[in-house]
Short mmCIF file of C-alpha atoms (C1' of nucleotides) in Angstrom, two decimals:
data_model
loop_
_atom_site.label_atom_id
_atom_site.label_comp_id
_atom_site.label_asym_id
_atom_site.label_seq_id
_atom_site.Cartn_x
_atom_site.Cartn_y
_atom_site.Cartn_z
CA UNK A 24 4.48 -12.41 -16.02
CA UNK A 25 5.40 -10.62 -19.26
CA UNK A 26 6.02 -6.94 -19.90
CA UNK A 27 2.40 -6.14 -20.59
CA UNK A 28 1.25 -7.98 -17.48
CA UNK A 29 3.77 -6.05 -15.49
CA UNK A 30 2.24 -2.76 -16.61
CA UNK A 31 -1.26 -4.02 -15.92
CA UNK A 32 -0.45 -5.18 -12.43
CA UNK A 33 1.42 -2.00 -11.67
CA UNK A 34 -1.68 -0.06 -12.59
CA UNK A 35 -3.99 -2.25 -10.56
CA UNK A 36 -1.70 -2.17 -7.56
CA UNK A 37 -1.60 1.60 -7.73
CA UNK A 38 -5.36 1.79 -7.33
CA UNK A 39 -5.29 -0.58 -4.38
CA UNK A 40 -2.39 1.27 -2.84
CA UNK A 41 -4.34 4.49 -2.95
CA UNK A 42 -7.06 2.88 -0.87
CA UNK A 43 -4.64 1.06 1.40
CA UNK A 44 -4.35 3.71 4.05
CA UNK A 45 -6.78 4.03 6.95
CA UNK A 46 -7.44 7.73 6.45
CA UNK A 47 -7.86 7.48 2.69
CA UNK A 48 -10.09 4.45 2.99
CA UNK A 49 -12.25 6.20 5.53
CA UNK A 50 -12.52 9.26 3.35
CA UNK A 51 -13.45 7.17 0.34
CA UNK A 52 -16.18 5.51 2.34
CA UNK A 53 -17.47 8.86 3.48
CA UNK A 54 -17.74 9.92 -0.12
CA UNK A 55 -19.98 6.99 -0.92
CA UNK A 56 -22.56 8.98 0.95
CA UNK A 57 -22.09 12.04 -1.26
CA UNK A 58 -19.51 14.70 -1.91
CA UNK A 59 -17.57 16.43 0.84
CA UNK A 60 -15.37 19.46 0.98
CA UNK A 61 -11.86 19.21 2.37
CA UNK A 62 -12.83 21.15 5.46
CA UNK A 63 -15.38 18.52 6.41
CA UNK A 64 -12.66 15.88 6.42
CA UNK A 65 -10.38 18.19 8.33
CA UNK A 66 -12.96 18.45 11.08
CA UNK A 67 -13.30 14.70 11.38
CA UNK A 68 -9.74 13.51 10.92
CA UNK A 69 -7.10 14.28 13.46
CA UNK A 70 -4.33 15.34 11.11
CA UNK A 71 -2.82 18.41 9.62
CA UNK A 72 -4.77 20.10 6.86
CA UNK A 73 -1.92 19.55 4.46
CA UNK A 74 -1.83 15.87 5.28
CA UNK A 75 -5.49 15.51 4.38
CA UNK A 76 -5.01 17.45 1.22
CA UNK A 77 -2.20 15.15 0.21
CA UNK A 78 -4.25 12.05 0.92
CA UNK A 79 -7.01 13.38 -1.29
CA UNK A 80 -4.45 14.07 -3.98
CA UNK A 81 -3.40 10.43 -3.87
CA UNK A 82 -6.99 9.27 -4.32
CA UNK A 83 -7.41 11.70 -7.17
CA UNK A 84 -4.22 10.64 -8.86
CA UNK A 85 -5.37 7.06 -8.71
CA UNK A 86 -8.61 7.99 -10.42
CA UNK A 87 -10.80 7.09 -7.46
CA UNK A 88 -12.13 10.57 -6.77
CA UNK A 89 -12.59 13.79 -8.67
CA UNK A 90 -12.84 17.29 -7.33
CA UNK A 91 -14.12 20.67 -8.21
CA UNK A 92 -13.71 24.03 -6.67
CA UNK A 93 -16.77 26.04 -5.80
CA UNK A 94 -16.03 29.34 -4.22
CA UNK A 95 -13.36 28.97 -1.62
CA UNK A 96 -13.99 25.29 -1.13
CA UNK A 97 -12.93 22.20 -3.00
CA UNK A 98 -15.42 19.37 -3.17
CA UNK A 99 -14.46 15.76 -3.68
CA UNK A 100 -16.65 12.91 -4.85
CA UNK A 101 -16.21 9.29 -5.86
CA UNK A 102 -15.50 8.89 -9.53
CA UNK A 103 -15.95 5.12 -9.61
CA UNK A 104 -18.34 4.22 -6.81
CA UNK A 105 -17.84 0.47 -7.10
CA UNK A 106 -14.59 0.71 -5.16
CA UNK A 107 -16.62 0.44 -2.01
CA UNK A 108 -18.47 -2.72 -2.93
CA UNK A 109 -15.22 -4.44 -2.25
CA UNK A 110 -15.33 -3.56 1.39
CA UNK A 111 -17.72 -6.34 2.31
CA UNK A 112 -15.08 -8.72 1.13
CA UNK A 113 -12.32 -6.99 3.03
CA UNK A 114 -14.52 -7.34 6.08
CA UNK A 115 -14.92 -11.04 5.33
CA UNK A 116 -11.15 -11.39 5.33
CA UNK A 117 -10.94 -9.68 8.68
CA UNK A 118 -13.67 -11.86 10.16
CA UNK A 119 -11.96 -14.94 8.89
CA UNK A 120 -8.74 -13.72 10.48
CA UNK A 121 -10.40 -13.08 13.77
CA UNK A 122 -11.84 -16.58 13.77
CA UNK A 123 -8.50 -18.12 12.90
CA UNK A 124 -6.85 -16.30 15.74
CA UNK A 125 -9.62 -17.16 18.15
CA UNK A 126 -8.97 -20.82 17.42
CA UNK A 127 -5.31 -20.34 18.18
CA UNK A 128 -6.08 -18.93 21.59
CA UNK A 129 -8.23 -21.88 22.64
CA UNK B 7 -13.25 9.02 13.29
CA UNK B 8 -13.28 7.62 16.82
CA UNK B 9 -10.95 5.07 18.44
CA UNK B 10 -12.96 2.09 17.32
CA UNK B 11 -13.19 3.36 13.77
CA UNK B 12 -9.47 3.86 13.80
CA UNK B 13 -8.92 0.20 14.61
CA UNK B 14 -11.41 -0.89 11.99
CA UNK B 15 -9.88 1.19 9.26
CA UNK B 16 -6.40 0.09 10.23
CA UNK B 17 -7.49 -3.49 9.79
CA UNK B 18 -9.18 -2.88 6.47
CA UNK B 19 -6.25 -0.92 5.14
CA UNK B 20 -3.93 -3.72 6.11
CA UNK B 21 -5.82 -6.17 3.91
CA UNK B 22 -5.76 -3.76 0.99
CA UNK B 23 -2.11 -3.07 1.53
CA UNK B 24 -1.32 -6.72 1.28
CA UNK B 25 -2.87 -6.78 -2.18
CA UNK B 26 -1.41 -3.45 -3.19
CA UNK B 27 1.75 -4.73 -4.77
CA UNK B 28 1.98 -5.88 -8.38
CA UNK B 29 3.62 -9.20 -7.58
CA UNK B 30 1.31 -10.02 -4.71
CA UNK B 31 -1.74 -9.04 -6.68
CA UNK B 32 -0.66 -11.19 -9.58
CA UNK B 33 -0.03 -14.13 -7.29
CA UNK B 34 -3.42 -13.72 -5.65
CA UNK B 35 -5.06 -13.73 -9.04
CA UNK B 36 -3.16 -16.85 -10.02
CA UNK B 37 -4.50 -18.55 -6.93
CA UNK B 38 -8.07 -17.86 -7.97
CA UNK B 39 -7.44 -20.58 -10.49
CA UNK B 40 -6.37 -23.08 -7.82
CA UNK B 41 -3.51 -23.64 -5.43
CA UNK B 42 0.11 -23.19 -6.41
CA UNK B 43 3.38 -24.12 -4.82
CA UNK B 44 6.01 -21.47 -4.23
CA UNK B 45 8.21 -22.92 -6.95
CA UNK B 46 5.54 -22.29 -9.55
CA UNK B 47 5.55 -18.62 -8.67
CA UNK B 48 9.30 -18.56 -8.66
CA UNK B 49 9.33 -19.79 -12.24
CA UNK B 50 6.93 -17.10 -13.37
CA UNK B 51 8.09 -14.09 -11.40
CA UNK B 52 11.44 -12.54 -12.00
CA UNK B 53 12.55 -12.11 -8.42
CA UNK B 54 14.61 -13.80 -5.79
CA UNK B 55 13.10 -16.84 -4.16
CA UNK B 56 13.27 -15.16 -0.81
CA UNK B 57 11.41 -12.15 -2.15
CA UNK B 58 8.56 -14.34 -3.35
CA UNK B 59 8.47 -16.14 -0.06
CA UNK B 60 8.18 -12.84 1.74
CA UNK B 61 5.39 -11.64 -0.50
CA UNK B 62 3.46 -14.80 0.21
CA UNK B 63 4.07 -14.30 3.91
CA UNK B 64 2.49 -10.86 3.64
CA UNK B 65 -0.60 -12.29 1.97
CA UNK B 66 -0.79 -14.97 4.61
CA UNK B 67 -0.39 -12.54 7.45
CA UNK B 68 -3.24 -10.50 6.06
CA UNK B 69 -5.46 -13.56 6.00
CA UNK B 70 -5.81 -13.62 2.24
CA UNK B 71 -4.11 -16.94 1.63
CA UNK B 72 -3.35 -20.06 3.60
CA UNK B 73 -0.66 -22.61 3.00
CA UNK B 74 0.21 -26.16 3.74
CA UNK B 75 3.31 -28.14 3.30
CA UNK B 76 3.17 -31.38 1.39
CA UNK B 77 6.49 -33.09 1.08
CA UNK B 78 9.15 -30.63 0.19
CA UNK B 79 6.73 -28.13 -1.23
CA UNK B 80 4.50 -25.52 0.31
CA UNK B 81 1.18 -24.93 -1.40
CA UNK B 82 -0.73 -21.68 -1.16
CA UNK B 83 -4.39 -21.12 -1.83
CA UNK B 84 -6.89 -18.30 -1.45
CA UNK B 85 -8.56 -18.31 1.91
CA UNK B 86 -11.22 -15.76 1.04
CA UNK B 87 -11.81 -16.01 -2.71
CA UNK B 88 -13.97 -12.91 -2.94
CA UNK B 89 -10.91 -10.70 -2.89
CA UNK B 90 -10.72 -11.09 -6.62
CA UNK B 91 -14.25 -10.02 -7.38
CA UNK B 92 -13.00 -6.59 -6.64
CA UNK B 93 -10.66 -6.63 -9.56
CA UNK B 94 -13.35 -5.84 -12.09
CA UNK B 95 -13.85 -2.61 -10.24
CA UNK B 96 -10.16 -1.83 -10.10
CA UNK B 97 -10.15 -2.33 -13.84
CA UNK B 98 -13.07 0.06 -14.14
CA UNK B 99 -11.04 2.69 -12.31
CA UNK B 100 -8.16 2.17 -14.67
CA UNK B 101 -10.38 2.41 -17.74
CA UNK B 102 -11.92 5.57 -16.41
CA UNK B 103 -8.44 6.96 -15.87
CA UNK B 104 -7.36 6.07 -19.36
CA UNK B 105 -10.39 7.83 -20.78
CA UNK B 106 -9.79 10.90 -18.67
CA UNK B 107 -6.24 11.11 -19.86
CA UNK B 108 -7.20 10.48 -23.45
CA UNK B 109 -9.46 13.50 -23.26
CA UNK B 110 -6.58 15.58 -21.94
CA UNK B 111 -4.47 14.70 -24.93
CA UNK B 112 -7.07 15.77 -27.46
"C1'" DT C 20 24.06 -40.35 7.68
"C1'" DG C 21 24.91 -37.06 4.15
"C1'" DA C 22 23.59 -34.61 0.08
"C1'" DA C 23 20.09 -32.28 -2.45
"C1'" DT C 24 15.90 -29.69 -2.84
"C1'" DA C 25 12.27 -26.35 -1.37
"C1'" DT C 26 11.24 -22.73 1.43
"C1'" DA C 27 11.81 -19.36 5.24
"C1'" DT C 28 14.36 -16.03 7.93
"C1'" DG C 29 17.64 -12.32 9.33
"C1'" DG C 30 20.16 -8.49 8.00
"C1'" DC C 31 21.02 -4.61 5.30
"C1'" DA C 32 20.78 -0.79 1.82
"C1'" DA C 33 17.82 1.70 -1.30
"C1'" DA C 34 13.45 3.48 -2.33
"C1'" DA C 35 8.87 4.89 -1.20
"C1'" DT C 36 5.55 6.81 2.08
"C1'" DA C 37 3.74 9.64 5.77
"C1'" DA C 38 3.30 13.61 8.59
"C1'" DC C 39 4.42 17.91 9.98
"C1'" DC C 40 5.60 22.89 9.33
"C1'" DA C 41 6.03 26.92 6.63
"C1'" DA C 42 5.04 29.24 2.61
"C1'" DA C 43 2.37 29.86 -1.77
"C1'" DT C 44 -1.96 30.19 -4.33
"C1'" DG C 45 -6.60 31.32 -5.34
"C1'" DT C 46 -11.06 33.21 -4.05
"C1'" DA C 47 -14.23 36.18 -1.55
"C1'" DA C 48 -15.36 39.90 1.46
"C1'" DT C 49 -14.38 44.50 3.33
"C1'" DA D 11 -6.22 46.95 -2.47
"C1'" DT D 12 -6.06 44.49 1.71
"C1'" DT D 13 -7.34 40.99 4.52
"C1'" DA D 14 -9.17 36.56 5.66
"C1'" DC D 15 -10.15 31.92 4.47
"C1'" DA D 16 -9.62 27.28 2.13
"C1'" DT D 17 -6.58 24.51 0.06
"C1'" DT D 18 -2.21 23.09 -2.08
"C1'" DT D 19 2.73 22.74 -2.47
"C1'" DG D 20 7.61 22.34 -1.01
"C1'" DG D 21 10.83 20.87 2.21
"C1'" DT D 22 12.37 17.85 5.88
"C1'" DT D 23 12.60 13.98 8.84
"C1'" DA D 24 11.00 9.55 10.56
"C1'" DT D 25 9.11 5.24 9.33
"C1'" DT D 26 7.95 1.52 6.32
"C1'" DT D 27 8.58 -1.29 2.43
"C1'" DT D 28 11.13 -3.69 -0.94
"C1'" DG D 29 14.58 -6.73 -2.67
"C1'" DC D 30 18.76 -8.94 -2.50
"C1'" DC D 31 22.22 -11.90 -0.21
"C1'" DA D 32 23.59 -15.23 2.96
"C1'" DT D 33 22.14 -18.44 6.17
"C1'" DA D 34 18.91 -21.59 8.54
"C1'" DT D 35 15.31 -25.19 8.52
"C1'" DA D 36 12.76 -29.03 6.95
"C1'" DT D 37 12.06 -32.91 4.00
"C1'" DT D 38 13.28 -36.43 0.78
"C1'" DC D 39 16.52 -39.40 -1.46
"C1'" DA D 40 20.75 -41.97 -1.94
#
DNA sequence: TGAATATATGGCAAAATAACCAAATGTAAT
DNA sequence: ATTACATTTGGTTATTTTGCCATATATTCA
């Protein structure tokens, strides 16, 4: 792994890291259905408002979402919708894990 | 987000988290080309042997890779190859980011 | 059996992340 | 202008992650 590779993999890992939190992942998936304002997330997620705001900032920083303010509210939407196509594969990993562990129990 | 959702998103995030490290991501991508023994990674990555071993353990724990020992060496391979299909999308995010930032500079 | 090689594990310190609270900012309504 | 509302930011603490070192384990070879 050379210097250039290092930069590339840092960048890729950063994107994955942004999605690698249950709340952020859930929010990203919600956005696949259309934009949402912060308050809508606040209603659904059991966490401080500031916590949610910070999670959204992480997604934004990673380039996964973009936002715009309309009136008093800030709306977030997916900037690169393909991020969610990956989820079917993540689910495949989980299923495979479940099967592996089921075998162990037998 | 109800209790069940919480469990589901925890599980999904765990898989993403496992990939969300430059070294682990690089190793996973290497494996898309076929199995590798730990020593091959050790040659290519500038890190302690034990560090590499731990990274591989994280990938294994997440169900992304599986290993088997043959002689003195342990070989790792992808268990669910689709994890890498996602990378084209991660790259799309990065490109989009680069463009966004390029605009800011102008 | 004993030495050498390949890998894993335990322990620890440093760095990064997460969540909360309180306070700041920006916008709209009175 | 003042107040209320929506969101962000700063500060702090607890938790998690990372990476190194030293040590343990397993396997092969002499």
